[in-house]
Every structure is written in C-alpha cells, then in structure tokens.
CSV table of C-alpha atoms in Angstrom, one decimal:
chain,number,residue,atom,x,y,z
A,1,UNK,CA,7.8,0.0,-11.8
A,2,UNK,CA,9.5,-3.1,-10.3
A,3,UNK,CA,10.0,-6.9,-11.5
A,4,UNK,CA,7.8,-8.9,-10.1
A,5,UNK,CA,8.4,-12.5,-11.8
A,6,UNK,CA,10.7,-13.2,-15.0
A,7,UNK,CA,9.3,-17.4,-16.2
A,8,UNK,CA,11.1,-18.4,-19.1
A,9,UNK,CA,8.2,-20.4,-21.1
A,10,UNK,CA,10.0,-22.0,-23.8
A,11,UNK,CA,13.1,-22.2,-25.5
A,12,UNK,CA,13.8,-18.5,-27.0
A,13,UNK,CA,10.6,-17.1,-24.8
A,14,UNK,CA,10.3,-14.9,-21.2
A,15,UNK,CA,7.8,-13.6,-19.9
A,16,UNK,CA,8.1,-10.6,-17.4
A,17,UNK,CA,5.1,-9.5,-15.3
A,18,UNK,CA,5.9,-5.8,-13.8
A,19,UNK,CA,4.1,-3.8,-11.6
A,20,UNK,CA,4.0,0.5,-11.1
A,21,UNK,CA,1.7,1.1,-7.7
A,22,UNK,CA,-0.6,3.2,-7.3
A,23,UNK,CA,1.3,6.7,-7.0
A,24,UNK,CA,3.5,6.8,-9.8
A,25,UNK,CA,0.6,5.4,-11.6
A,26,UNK,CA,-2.0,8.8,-10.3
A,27,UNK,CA,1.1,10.9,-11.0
A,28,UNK,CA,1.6,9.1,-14.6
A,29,UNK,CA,-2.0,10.2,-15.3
A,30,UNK,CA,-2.2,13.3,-14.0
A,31,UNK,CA,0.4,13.9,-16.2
A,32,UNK,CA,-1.5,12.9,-19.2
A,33,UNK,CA,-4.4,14.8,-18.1
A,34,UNK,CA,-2.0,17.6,-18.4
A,35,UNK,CA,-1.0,16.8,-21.8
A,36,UNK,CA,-4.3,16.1,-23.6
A,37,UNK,CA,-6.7,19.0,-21.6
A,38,UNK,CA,-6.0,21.5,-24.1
A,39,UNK,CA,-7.8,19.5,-26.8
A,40,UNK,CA,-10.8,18.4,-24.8
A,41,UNK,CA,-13.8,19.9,-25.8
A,42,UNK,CA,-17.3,19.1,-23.7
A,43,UNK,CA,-20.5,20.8,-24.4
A,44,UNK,CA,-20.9,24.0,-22.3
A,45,UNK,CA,-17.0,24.4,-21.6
A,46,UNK,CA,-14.7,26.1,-23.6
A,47,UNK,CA,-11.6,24.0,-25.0
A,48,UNK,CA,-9.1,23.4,-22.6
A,49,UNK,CA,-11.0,24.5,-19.5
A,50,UNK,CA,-12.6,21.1,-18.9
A,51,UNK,CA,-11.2,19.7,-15.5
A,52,UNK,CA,-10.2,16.3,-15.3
A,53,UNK,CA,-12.5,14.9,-13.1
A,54,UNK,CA,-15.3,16.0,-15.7
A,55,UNK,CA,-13.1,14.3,-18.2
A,56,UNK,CA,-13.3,11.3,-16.3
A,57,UNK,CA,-17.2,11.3,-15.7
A,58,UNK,CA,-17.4,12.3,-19.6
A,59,UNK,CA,-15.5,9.8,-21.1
A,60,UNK,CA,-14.4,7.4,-18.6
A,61,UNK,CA,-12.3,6.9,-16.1
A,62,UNK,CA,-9.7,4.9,-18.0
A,63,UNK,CA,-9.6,7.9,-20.7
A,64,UNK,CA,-6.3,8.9,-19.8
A,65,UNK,CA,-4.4,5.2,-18.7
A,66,UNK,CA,-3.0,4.3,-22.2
A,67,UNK,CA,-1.4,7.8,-22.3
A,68,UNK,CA,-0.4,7.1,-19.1
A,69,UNK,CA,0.8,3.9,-19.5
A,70,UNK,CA,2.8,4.3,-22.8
A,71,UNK,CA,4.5,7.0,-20.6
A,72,UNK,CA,5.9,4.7,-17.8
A,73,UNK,CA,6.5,1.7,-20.1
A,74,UNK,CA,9.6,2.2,-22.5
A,75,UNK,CA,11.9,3.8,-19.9
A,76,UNK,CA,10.7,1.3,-17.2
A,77,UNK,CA,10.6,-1.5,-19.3
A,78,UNK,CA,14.4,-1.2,-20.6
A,79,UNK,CA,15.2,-1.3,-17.2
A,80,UNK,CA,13.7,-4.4,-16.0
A,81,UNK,CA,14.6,-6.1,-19.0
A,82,UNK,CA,18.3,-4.7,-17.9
A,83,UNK,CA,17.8,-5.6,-15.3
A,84,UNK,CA,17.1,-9.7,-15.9
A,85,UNK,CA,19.7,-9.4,-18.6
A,86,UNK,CA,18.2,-11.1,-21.0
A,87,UNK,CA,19.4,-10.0,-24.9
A,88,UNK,CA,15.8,-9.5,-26.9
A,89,UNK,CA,15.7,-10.3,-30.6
A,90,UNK,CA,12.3,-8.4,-31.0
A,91,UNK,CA,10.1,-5.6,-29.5
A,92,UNK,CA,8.0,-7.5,-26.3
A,93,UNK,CA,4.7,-8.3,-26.8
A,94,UNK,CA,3.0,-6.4,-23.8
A,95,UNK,CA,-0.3,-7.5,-22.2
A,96,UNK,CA,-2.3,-5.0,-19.4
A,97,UNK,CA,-2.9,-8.0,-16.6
A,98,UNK,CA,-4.9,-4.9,-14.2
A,99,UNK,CA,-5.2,-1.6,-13.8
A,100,UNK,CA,-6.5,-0.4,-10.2
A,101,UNK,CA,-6.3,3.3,-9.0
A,102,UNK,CA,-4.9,2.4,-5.8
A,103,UNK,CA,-3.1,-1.0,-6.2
A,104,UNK,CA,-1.6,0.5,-9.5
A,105,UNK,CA,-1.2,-1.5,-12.8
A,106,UNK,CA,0.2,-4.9,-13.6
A,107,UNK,CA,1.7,-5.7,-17.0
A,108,UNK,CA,3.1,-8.8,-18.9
A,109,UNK,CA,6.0,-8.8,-21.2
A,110,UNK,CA,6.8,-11.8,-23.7
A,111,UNK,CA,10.1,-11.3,-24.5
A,112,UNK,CA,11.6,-12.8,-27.9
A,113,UNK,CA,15.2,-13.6,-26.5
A,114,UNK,CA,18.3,-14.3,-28.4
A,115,UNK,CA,18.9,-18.2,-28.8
A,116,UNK,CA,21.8,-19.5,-26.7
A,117,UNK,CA,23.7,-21.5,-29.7
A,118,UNK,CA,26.1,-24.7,-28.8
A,119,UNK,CA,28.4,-25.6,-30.9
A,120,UNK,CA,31.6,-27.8,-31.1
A,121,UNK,CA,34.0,-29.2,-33.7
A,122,UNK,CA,34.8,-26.1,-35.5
A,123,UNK,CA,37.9,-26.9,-36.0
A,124,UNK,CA,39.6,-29.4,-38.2
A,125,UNK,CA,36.8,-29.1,-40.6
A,126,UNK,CA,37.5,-31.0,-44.4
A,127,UNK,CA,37.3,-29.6,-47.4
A,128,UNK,CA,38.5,-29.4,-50.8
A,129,UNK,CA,40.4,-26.9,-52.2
A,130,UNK,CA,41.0,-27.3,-56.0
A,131,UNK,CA,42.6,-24.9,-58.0
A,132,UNK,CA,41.7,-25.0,-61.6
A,133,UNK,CA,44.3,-25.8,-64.0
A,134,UNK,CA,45.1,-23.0,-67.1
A,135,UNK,CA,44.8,-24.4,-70.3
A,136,UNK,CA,45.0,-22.5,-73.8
A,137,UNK,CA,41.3,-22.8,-74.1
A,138,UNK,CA,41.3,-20.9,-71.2
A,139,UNK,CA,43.7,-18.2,-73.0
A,140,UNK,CA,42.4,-17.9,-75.9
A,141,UNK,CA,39.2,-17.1,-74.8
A,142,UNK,CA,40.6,-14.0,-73.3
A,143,UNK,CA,42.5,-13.5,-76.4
A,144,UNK,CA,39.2,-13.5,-78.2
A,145,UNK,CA,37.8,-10.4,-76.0
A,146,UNK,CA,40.6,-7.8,-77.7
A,147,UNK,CA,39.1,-9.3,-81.4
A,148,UNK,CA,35.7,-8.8,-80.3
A,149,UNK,CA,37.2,-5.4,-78.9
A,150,UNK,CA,38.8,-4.4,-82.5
A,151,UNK,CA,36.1,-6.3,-84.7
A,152,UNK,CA,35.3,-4.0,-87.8
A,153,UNK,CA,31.3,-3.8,-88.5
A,154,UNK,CA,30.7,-4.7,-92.3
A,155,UNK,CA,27.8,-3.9,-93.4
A,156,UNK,CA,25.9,-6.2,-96.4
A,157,UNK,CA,23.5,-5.9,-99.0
A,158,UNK,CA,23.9,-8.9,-101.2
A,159,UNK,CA,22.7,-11.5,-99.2
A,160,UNK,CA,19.8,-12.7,-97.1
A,161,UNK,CA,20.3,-12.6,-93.1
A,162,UNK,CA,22.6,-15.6,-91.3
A,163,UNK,CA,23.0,-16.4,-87.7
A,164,UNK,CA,25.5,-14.3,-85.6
A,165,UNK,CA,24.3,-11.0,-87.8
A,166,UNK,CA,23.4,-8.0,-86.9
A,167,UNK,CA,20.5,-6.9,-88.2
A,168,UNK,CA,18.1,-3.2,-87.8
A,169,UNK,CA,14.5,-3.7,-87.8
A,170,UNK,CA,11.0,-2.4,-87.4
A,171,UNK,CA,8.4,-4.4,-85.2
A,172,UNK,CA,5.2,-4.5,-84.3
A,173,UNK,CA,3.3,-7.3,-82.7
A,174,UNK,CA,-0.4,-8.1,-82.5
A,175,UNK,CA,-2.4,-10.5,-80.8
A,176,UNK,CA,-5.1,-11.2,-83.6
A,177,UNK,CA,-5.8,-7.9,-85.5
A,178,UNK,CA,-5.0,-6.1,-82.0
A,179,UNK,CA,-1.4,-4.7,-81.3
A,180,UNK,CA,-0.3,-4.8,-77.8
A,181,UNK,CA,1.5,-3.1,-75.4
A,182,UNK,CA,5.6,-3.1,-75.3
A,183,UNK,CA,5.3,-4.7,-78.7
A,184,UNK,CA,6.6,-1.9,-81.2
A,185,UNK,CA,10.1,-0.9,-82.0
A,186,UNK,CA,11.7,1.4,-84.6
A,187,UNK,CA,15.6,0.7,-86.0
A,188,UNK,CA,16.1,-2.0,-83.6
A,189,UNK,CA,19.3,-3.3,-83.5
A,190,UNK,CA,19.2,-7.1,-82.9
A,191,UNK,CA,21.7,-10.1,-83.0
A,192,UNK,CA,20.3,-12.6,-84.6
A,193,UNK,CA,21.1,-16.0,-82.4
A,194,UNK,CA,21.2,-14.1,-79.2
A,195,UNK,CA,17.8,-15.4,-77.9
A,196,UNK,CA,17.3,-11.2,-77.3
A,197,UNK,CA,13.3,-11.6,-78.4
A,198,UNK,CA,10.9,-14.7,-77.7
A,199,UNK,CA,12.0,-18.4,-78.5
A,200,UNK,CA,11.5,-18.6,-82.8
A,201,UNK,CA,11.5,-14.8,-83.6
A,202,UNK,CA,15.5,-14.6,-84.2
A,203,UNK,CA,15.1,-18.3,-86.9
A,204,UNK,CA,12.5,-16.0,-88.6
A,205,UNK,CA,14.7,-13.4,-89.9
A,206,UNK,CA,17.0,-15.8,-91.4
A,207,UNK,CA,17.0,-15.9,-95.2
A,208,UNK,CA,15.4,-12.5,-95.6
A,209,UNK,CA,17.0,-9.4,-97.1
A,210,UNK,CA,16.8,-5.7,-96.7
A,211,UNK,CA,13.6,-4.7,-97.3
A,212,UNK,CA,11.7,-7.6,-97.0
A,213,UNK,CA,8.6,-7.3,-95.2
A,214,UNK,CA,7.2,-9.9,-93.2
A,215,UNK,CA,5.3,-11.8,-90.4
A,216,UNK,CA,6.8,-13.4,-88.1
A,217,UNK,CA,4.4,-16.0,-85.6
A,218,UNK,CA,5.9,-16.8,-82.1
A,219,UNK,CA,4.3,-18.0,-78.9
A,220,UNK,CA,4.7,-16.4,-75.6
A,221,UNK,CA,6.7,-18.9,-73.3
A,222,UNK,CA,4.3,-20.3,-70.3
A,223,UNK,CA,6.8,-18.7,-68.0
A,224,UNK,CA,6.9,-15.3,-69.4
A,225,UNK,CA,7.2,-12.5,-67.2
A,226,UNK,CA,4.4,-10.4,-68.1
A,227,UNK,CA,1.6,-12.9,-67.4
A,228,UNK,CA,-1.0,-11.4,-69.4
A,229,UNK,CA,1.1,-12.3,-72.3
A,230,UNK,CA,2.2,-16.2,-71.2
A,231,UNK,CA,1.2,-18.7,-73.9
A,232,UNK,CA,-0.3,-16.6,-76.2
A,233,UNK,CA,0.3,-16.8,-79.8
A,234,UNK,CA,1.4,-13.6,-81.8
A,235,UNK,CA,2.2,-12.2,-85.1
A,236,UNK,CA,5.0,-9.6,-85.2
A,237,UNK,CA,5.1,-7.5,-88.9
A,238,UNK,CA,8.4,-6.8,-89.2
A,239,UNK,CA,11.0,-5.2,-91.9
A,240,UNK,CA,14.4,-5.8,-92.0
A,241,UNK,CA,16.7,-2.5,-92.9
A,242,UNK,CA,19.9,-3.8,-92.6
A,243,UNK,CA,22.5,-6.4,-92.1
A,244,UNK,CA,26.2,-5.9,-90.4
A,245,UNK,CA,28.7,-9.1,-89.2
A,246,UNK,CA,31.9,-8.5,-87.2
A,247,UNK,CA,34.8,-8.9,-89.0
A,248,UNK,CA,37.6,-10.0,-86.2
A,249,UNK,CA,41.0,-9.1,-87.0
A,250,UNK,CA,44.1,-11.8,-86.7
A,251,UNK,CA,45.5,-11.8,-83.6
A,252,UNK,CA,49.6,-11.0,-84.2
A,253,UNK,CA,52.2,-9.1,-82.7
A,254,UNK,CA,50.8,-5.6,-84.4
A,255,UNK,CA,47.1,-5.9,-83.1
A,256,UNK,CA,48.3,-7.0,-79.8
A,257,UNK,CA,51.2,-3.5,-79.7
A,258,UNK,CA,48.3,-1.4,-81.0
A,259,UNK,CA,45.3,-3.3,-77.9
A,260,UNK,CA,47.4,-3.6,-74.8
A,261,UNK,CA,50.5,-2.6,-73.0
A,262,UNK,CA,52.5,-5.6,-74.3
A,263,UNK,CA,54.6,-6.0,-77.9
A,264,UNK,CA,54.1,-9.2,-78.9
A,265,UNK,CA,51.2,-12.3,-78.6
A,266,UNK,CA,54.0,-14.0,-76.3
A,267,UNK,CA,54.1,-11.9,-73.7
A,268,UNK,CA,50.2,-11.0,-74.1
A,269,UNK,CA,49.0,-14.4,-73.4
A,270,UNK,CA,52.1,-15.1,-70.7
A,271,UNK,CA,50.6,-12.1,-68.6
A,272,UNK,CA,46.8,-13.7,-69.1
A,273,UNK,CA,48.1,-17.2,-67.8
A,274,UNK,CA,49.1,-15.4,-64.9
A,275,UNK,CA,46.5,-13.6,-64.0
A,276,UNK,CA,43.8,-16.6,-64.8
A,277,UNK,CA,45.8,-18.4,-62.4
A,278,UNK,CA,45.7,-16.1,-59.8
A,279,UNK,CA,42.0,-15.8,-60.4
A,280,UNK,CA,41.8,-19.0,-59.7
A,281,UNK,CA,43.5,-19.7,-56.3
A,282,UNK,CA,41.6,-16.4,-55.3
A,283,UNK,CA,38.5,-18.6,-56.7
A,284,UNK,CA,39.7,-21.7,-55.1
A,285,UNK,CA,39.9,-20.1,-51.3
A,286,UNK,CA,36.6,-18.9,-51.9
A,287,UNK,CA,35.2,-22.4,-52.4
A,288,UNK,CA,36.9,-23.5,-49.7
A,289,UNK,CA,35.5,-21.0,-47.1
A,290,UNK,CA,32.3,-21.4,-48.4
A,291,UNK,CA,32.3,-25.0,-47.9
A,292,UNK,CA,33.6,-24.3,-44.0
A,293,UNK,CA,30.9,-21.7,-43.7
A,294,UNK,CA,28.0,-24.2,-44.6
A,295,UNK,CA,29.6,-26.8,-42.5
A,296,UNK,CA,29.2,-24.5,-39.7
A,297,UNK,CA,25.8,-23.5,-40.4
A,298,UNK,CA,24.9,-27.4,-40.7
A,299,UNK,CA,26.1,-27.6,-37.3
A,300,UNK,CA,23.4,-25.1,-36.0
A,301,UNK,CA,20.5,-27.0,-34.4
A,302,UNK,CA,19.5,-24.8,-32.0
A,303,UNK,CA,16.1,-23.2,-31.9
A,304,UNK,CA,16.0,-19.7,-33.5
A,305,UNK,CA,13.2,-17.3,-33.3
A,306,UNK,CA,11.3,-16.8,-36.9
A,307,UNK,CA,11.2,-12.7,-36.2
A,308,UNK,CA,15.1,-13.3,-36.7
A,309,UNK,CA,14.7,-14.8,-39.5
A,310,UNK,CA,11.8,-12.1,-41.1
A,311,UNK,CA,13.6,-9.5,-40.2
A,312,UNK,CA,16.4,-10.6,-42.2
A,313,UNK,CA,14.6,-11.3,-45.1
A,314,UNK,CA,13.5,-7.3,-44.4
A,315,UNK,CA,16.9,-5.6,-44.7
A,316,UNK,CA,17.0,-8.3,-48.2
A,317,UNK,CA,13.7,-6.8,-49.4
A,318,UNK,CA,14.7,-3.5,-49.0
A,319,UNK,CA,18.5,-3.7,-50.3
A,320,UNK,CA,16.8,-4.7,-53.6
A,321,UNK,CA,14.3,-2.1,-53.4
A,322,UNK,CA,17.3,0.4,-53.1
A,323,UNK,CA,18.9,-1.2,-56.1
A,324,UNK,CA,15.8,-1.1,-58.3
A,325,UNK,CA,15.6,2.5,-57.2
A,326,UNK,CA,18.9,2.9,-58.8
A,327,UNK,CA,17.9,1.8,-62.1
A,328,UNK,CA,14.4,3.6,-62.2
A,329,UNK,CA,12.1,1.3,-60.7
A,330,UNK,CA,10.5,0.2,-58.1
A,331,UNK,CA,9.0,-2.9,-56.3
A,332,UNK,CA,5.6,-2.6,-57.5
A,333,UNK,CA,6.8,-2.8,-61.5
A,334,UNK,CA,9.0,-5.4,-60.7
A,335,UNK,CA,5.7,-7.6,-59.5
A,336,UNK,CA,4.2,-6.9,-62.9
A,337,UNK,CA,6.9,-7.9,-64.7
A,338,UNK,CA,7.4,-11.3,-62.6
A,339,UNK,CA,3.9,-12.1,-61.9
A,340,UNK,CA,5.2,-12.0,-57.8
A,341,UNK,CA,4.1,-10.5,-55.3
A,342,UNK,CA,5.1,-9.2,-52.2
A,343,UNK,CA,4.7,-12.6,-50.0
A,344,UNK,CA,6.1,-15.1,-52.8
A,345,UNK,CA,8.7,-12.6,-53.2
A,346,UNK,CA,9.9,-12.5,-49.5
A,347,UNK,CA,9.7,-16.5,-50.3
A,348,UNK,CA,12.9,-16.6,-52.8
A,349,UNK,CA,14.9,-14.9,-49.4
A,350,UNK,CA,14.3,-17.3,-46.9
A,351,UNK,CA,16.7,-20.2,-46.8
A,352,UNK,CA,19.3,-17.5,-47.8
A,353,UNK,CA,18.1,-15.7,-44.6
A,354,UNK,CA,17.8,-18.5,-42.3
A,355,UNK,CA,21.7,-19.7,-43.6
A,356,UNK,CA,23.1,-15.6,-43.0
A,357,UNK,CA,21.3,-15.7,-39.4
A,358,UNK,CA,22.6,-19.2,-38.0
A,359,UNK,CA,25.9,-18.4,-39.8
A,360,UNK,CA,26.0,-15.1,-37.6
A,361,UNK,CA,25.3,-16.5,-34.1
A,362,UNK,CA,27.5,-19.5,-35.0
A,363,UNK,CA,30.5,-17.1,-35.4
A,364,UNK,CA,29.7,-14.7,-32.5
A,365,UNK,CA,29.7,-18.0,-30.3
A,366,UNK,CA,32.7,-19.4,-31.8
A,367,UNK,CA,34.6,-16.1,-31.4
A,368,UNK,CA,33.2,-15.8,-27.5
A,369,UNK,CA,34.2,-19.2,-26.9
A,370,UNK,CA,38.0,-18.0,-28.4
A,371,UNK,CA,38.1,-14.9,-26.5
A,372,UNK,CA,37.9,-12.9,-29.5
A,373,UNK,CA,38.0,-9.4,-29.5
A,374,UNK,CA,38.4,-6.3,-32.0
A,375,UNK,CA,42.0,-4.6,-31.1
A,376,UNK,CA,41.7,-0.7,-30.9
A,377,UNK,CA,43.9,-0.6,-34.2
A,378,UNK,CA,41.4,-3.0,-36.0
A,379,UNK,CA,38.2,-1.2,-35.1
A,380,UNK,CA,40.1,2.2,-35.5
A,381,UNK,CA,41.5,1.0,-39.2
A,382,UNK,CA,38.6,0.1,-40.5
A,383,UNK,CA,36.6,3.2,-39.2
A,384,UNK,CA,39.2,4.9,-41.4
A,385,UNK,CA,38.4,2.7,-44.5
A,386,UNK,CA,34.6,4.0,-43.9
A,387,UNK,CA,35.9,7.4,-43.7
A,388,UNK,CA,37.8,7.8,-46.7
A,389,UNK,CA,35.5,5.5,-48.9
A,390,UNK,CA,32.3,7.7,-48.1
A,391,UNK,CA,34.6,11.3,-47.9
A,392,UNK,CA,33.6,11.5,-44.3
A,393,UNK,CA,35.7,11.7,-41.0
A,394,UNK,CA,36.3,9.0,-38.0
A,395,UNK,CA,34.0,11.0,-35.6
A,396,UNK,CA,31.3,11.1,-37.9
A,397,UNK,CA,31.5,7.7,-38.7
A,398,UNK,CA,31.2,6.6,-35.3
A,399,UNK,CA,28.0,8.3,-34.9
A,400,UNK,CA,26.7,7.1,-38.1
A,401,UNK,CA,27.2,3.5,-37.5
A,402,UNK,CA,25.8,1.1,-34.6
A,403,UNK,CA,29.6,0.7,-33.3
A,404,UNK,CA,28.5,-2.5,-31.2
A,405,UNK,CA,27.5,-4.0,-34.1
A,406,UNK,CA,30.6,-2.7,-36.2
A,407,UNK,CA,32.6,-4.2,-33.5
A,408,UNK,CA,31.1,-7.5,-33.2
A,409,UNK,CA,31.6,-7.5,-37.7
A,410,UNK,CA,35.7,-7.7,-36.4
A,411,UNK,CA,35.1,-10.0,-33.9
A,412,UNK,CA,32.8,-12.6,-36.3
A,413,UNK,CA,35.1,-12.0,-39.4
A,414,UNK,CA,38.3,-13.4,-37.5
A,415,UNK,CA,36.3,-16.3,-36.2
A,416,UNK,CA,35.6,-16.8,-40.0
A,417,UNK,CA,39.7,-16.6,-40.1
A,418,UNK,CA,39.9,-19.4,-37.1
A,419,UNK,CA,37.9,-21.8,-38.8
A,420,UNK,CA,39.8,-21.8,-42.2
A,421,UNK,CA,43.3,-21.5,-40.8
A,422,UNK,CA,42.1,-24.8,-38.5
A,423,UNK,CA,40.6,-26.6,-41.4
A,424,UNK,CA,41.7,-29.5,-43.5
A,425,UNK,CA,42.3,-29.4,-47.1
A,426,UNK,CA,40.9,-33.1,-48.3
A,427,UNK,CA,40.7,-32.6,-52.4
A,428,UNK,CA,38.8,-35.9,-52.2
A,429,UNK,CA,35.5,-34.3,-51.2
A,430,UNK,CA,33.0,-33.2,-53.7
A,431,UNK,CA,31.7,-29.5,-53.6
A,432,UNK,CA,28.4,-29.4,-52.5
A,433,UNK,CA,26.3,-27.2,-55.3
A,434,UNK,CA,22.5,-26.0,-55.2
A,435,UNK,CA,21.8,-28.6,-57.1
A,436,UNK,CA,23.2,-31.3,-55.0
A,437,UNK,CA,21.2,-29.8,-52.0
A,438,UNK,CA,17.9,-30.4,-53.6
C-alpha cells in the first residue's frame, strides 16, 4: 500500500487516500480464498473442494475483497498514518474509492486528529487563597462527635413521640385499598426529624405512644425517584413499638481520658484546633489550584473533536458502573430508580468531560512548551507506589499500564506544579462556585 495524497479538510480533520496495486491486492485475495474454502459449500461439490474461480462465478467476484481488504488495512494503514505523523484521536473512518483487479484498490481515510492547542499567559495567574479562620464553633462541633460517640440510648414509655427520637415501627403503605411495592417494613428503626421517609411522614409520628396504631397520609414528591410513585397520594398504616433519645454525656476531663488519647478537655480541643487548621490550609491550596486549573481551561479556545469528548464521558459511565457493581447494582436499576436513562445520563458527564479533556491538552502543551519531562527516578518511584499499593512488582506493572500515558500523568502533573508555583495570591478575588457559573 502507498500514500497517495494526505488533505487536511478542516480543523481537527485529514483525509488520506492510499492505494495497494494490483499484485499485493491478487495475493491479498488469494489468501482469503485460502482461508474461507474450507467452509464453502456449492451444490454438487463437497465442502472445501470448491475451487476459487467457481467461488467467484458462484457468488461473485468481489466474494473474497473485504476479507481481503481488512487483511491489508490495519498493518498498512498504521504505517501510512506513521508515516504522515499525524496523532489520531479516534479509529479512521475508511471509505473503498475502487477496487480493480489489475489497477488494485484505492481507499480513503478520514482521520480524527489531535487538536493543536495554543496557549499563553499561564503564568502569573490570580487567585485567592483564604484560609478559614478556627473558631470554638468550629471546636466544639468536633467535640460534639465523642458525645454523640458515648451517647447512652434511653429508652421511654411514658410519653408520646418528640422530634430528634428514635422510634421502631411497622409500615405498610397503600395507594387506595392497594399496597405497593417497597412500601412495607417490620421493626424499623427511624429518627424522627431526619427527613429518612417522604416529606410529612416523620410530623406524623409525633404525639403518638407505643402502641398506637395509625394512618399516616403523605404525598409522593413530583421529583421522586421511582416515577411510577411521583405525586401520588398514600396512606401508610403504621404502629409505633418504641421510643429511645440519646442521652449525651458532659464533656469533662474523665469522658475526654476514657474517649481519646488525651487527659484533659484542654489539651483535647488544643490538638482539634490544630488539626482543623491544618485542614484548612490543605483546603485552602485546593481552592486555589482549582481556581488556576479553571483559568487554564477558560483559556482553551481551540477546536476539539466531540469523540474526545464521548469517549471521556465513556471511561465516566463505566467508573460508575464499576462502583454500582460494588454495592450490588447495576446501571439498569439505577435508571429505574432515577427515571434516566442511558442518553440523559451520559448528559450529567459532559461539561465535567469537556473541562477534564481541555484541562489535559492544556497541560501537556504547557509542559512541551517547558521542556518537561518525567526523570527516570520519578517514573521509576511512582511505578513502585503502583507496585506496592496493588501487591505486584515494577515489571509487571509496566506491562499492565500504558507507560506512555503513565509518563505523560508525570509530565502534566508538574505542569500543574508550574502554574501554581507562578501564580499570584490576590485574596481580593471571589471564588467562582457552580452557582456563580450558571
């Protein structure tokens, strides 16, 4: 096969038209001939005995050129596209242009290429970097966790049910005289106040005591996940079994002695303060890279292929898949629950994906344009790191990973290190949030 024409025909787009003459085409289907003539079957020949000139006449003279074809393509197509250098974002699109015994076949590639990215003023970028002052609200908030932690359950039976309780009940709801589905629990332990059940259920239990009996008439939100059961009303027979509170103990030196490593409140909260404010400078430098990082995706304005940006949406869509498959489920329950499917679904991961890809080929131009590279001792440190974490060795590793890619992760995350150590800290500029954005 050999290049005949490369003609770039818009921004991210090449096309290739290639050419294989007529020999290596005849031995290209010969070959195929030899392949497939053990299944052909014609009437009045046994299987594998038809010759392939018969073939031909039988079926057509083109019966064997896709085989044929597909044969010469990948390894001849890699080179050509080697060849012109170009760096492909997606499989080519290939077109048959002819196909002549003699002259040989001519093909067209469209080739998807990676988008050239420009970019300037990366450095000497503003942002804010505010770290959040400590205060004893802040404290005693933690302090609060070792209560909750060492809270006594009482249990009551002289009085009706309050807020913050925790009560055990028995449920069932109906829609009219009918019960539905997912509708029926046994001893269920429920807080009242926690907005656990549908909007008015929790107020319903208030003022009862054990072994009341009773109905209980919500409405399912608009916006509830199981669509069949959005805005309809309900009745829920319910009896309440019991009622517990929490009982929190004082907080003093002897709680604190018997709770944590520490002997007295003093020192407890001392060693809170300073880990809340290491929290948040740790919290702070993450704002402030963020804020660099969608700076530098704002500067993007080049052109990128869409397959860039679905084919980062599908290593999203199936990193959640994974993750549902860790908890027992899988995409198709998770639909029925959210009323999605799979389109609207690939929807809520596509500005995150179009932000991840610019941010990428922003960084791997920014570290090209610094001369960036990965040091033997990085890439050899972190391959260690992989190792150890996944109870593997180096060598191993290094098959089991695309190492360009791994290598180009170095080279990207010290970009990423570039920017912020160039940047400016202005506390005068706002945080953008989500909300800002829209």
């Amino acid at each position: 096969m050999s290049l005949k024409s490369t003609t770039k025909t818009d921004v991210n787009t090449t096309e290739l038209v290639l050419s294989i003459d007529g020999a290596t085409f005849e031995n290209a289907v010969e070959k195929a001939y030899q392949r497939q003539k053990k299944n052909i079957q014609i009437k009045g020949f046994r299987k594998g005995k038809v010759s392939r000139k018969l073939a031909e006449k039988e079926f057509g003279e083109g019966v064997f050129y896709e085989d044929a074809i597909n044969s010469l393509l990948g390894p001849e197509l890699d080179a050509a596209i080697s060849e012109t250098k170009l760096e492909l974002v997606d499989r080519p699109n290939v077109e048959i242009l002819s196909i002549d015994k003699e002259q040989g076949v001519e093909i067209k590639a469209v080739c998807v290429t990676k988008p050239v990215i420009e970019i300037a003023d990366y450095k000497g970028i503003k942002a804010s970097k505010i770290v959040k002052d400590i205060t004893d609200e802040d404290i005693d908030r933690q302090v609060e966790i070792i209560r909750k932690k060492n809270a006594r359950i009482v249990s009551v039976d002289d009085r009706a049910a309050q807020m913050d309780d925790e009560v055990t009940i028995d449920f069932e709801g109906f829609f009219g005289d009918e019960p539905f589905e997912g509708g029926k629990g046994e001893d269920h332990p429920l807080r009242l106040g926690s907005g656990q059940f549908i909007p008015g259920f929790e107020d319903q239990i208030v003022g009862h005591n054990i072994g009341d009996e009773f109905d209980v008439n919500v409405t399912f939100p608009e916006d509830y996940q199981m669509t069949d059961y959005a805005g309809k009303e309900a009745t829920f027979k319910c009896k309440l079994k019991a009622i517990s509170y929490e009982e929190l103990p004082e907080i003093n030196d002897d709680l604190v002695k018997d709770a944590t490593e520490f002997d007295t409140v003093d020192e407890y909260r001392a060693d809170i303060k300073s880990k809340l404010e290491e929290a948040a400078v740790k919290q702070a430098d993450a704002s402030f890279e963020n804020q660099l990082l969608n700076t530098i995706i704002e500067k993007v304005e080049t052109p990128i292929p869409n397959c860039m940006y679905e084919q980062r949406i599908n290593n999203l869509v199936r990193t959640f898949e994974q993750q549902l498959q860790q908890q027992g489920m899988d995409l198709k329950l998770y639909f029925q629950y959210t009323g999605m499917d799979m389109d609207s679904f690939r929807e809520t991961y596509r500005e995150r994906a179009v932000n991840e890809v610019k941010l990428r080929l922003a960084l791997e131009k920014i570290a090209e344009l610094e001369n960036i590279e990965a040091s033997e001792e990085e890439i050899n440190n972190g391959l260690t790191e992989i190792a150890n974490a996944n109870n593997m060795d180096v060598e191993t590793v290094k098959n089991f990973i695309p190492m360009n890619d791994y290598i180009t992760d170095i080279k990207v995350q010290k970009a990423v290190e570039l920017i912020k150590e160039n940047a400016v800290v202005d506390n005068t500029i706002e945080e953008k949030t989500e909300s800002d954005a829209e």
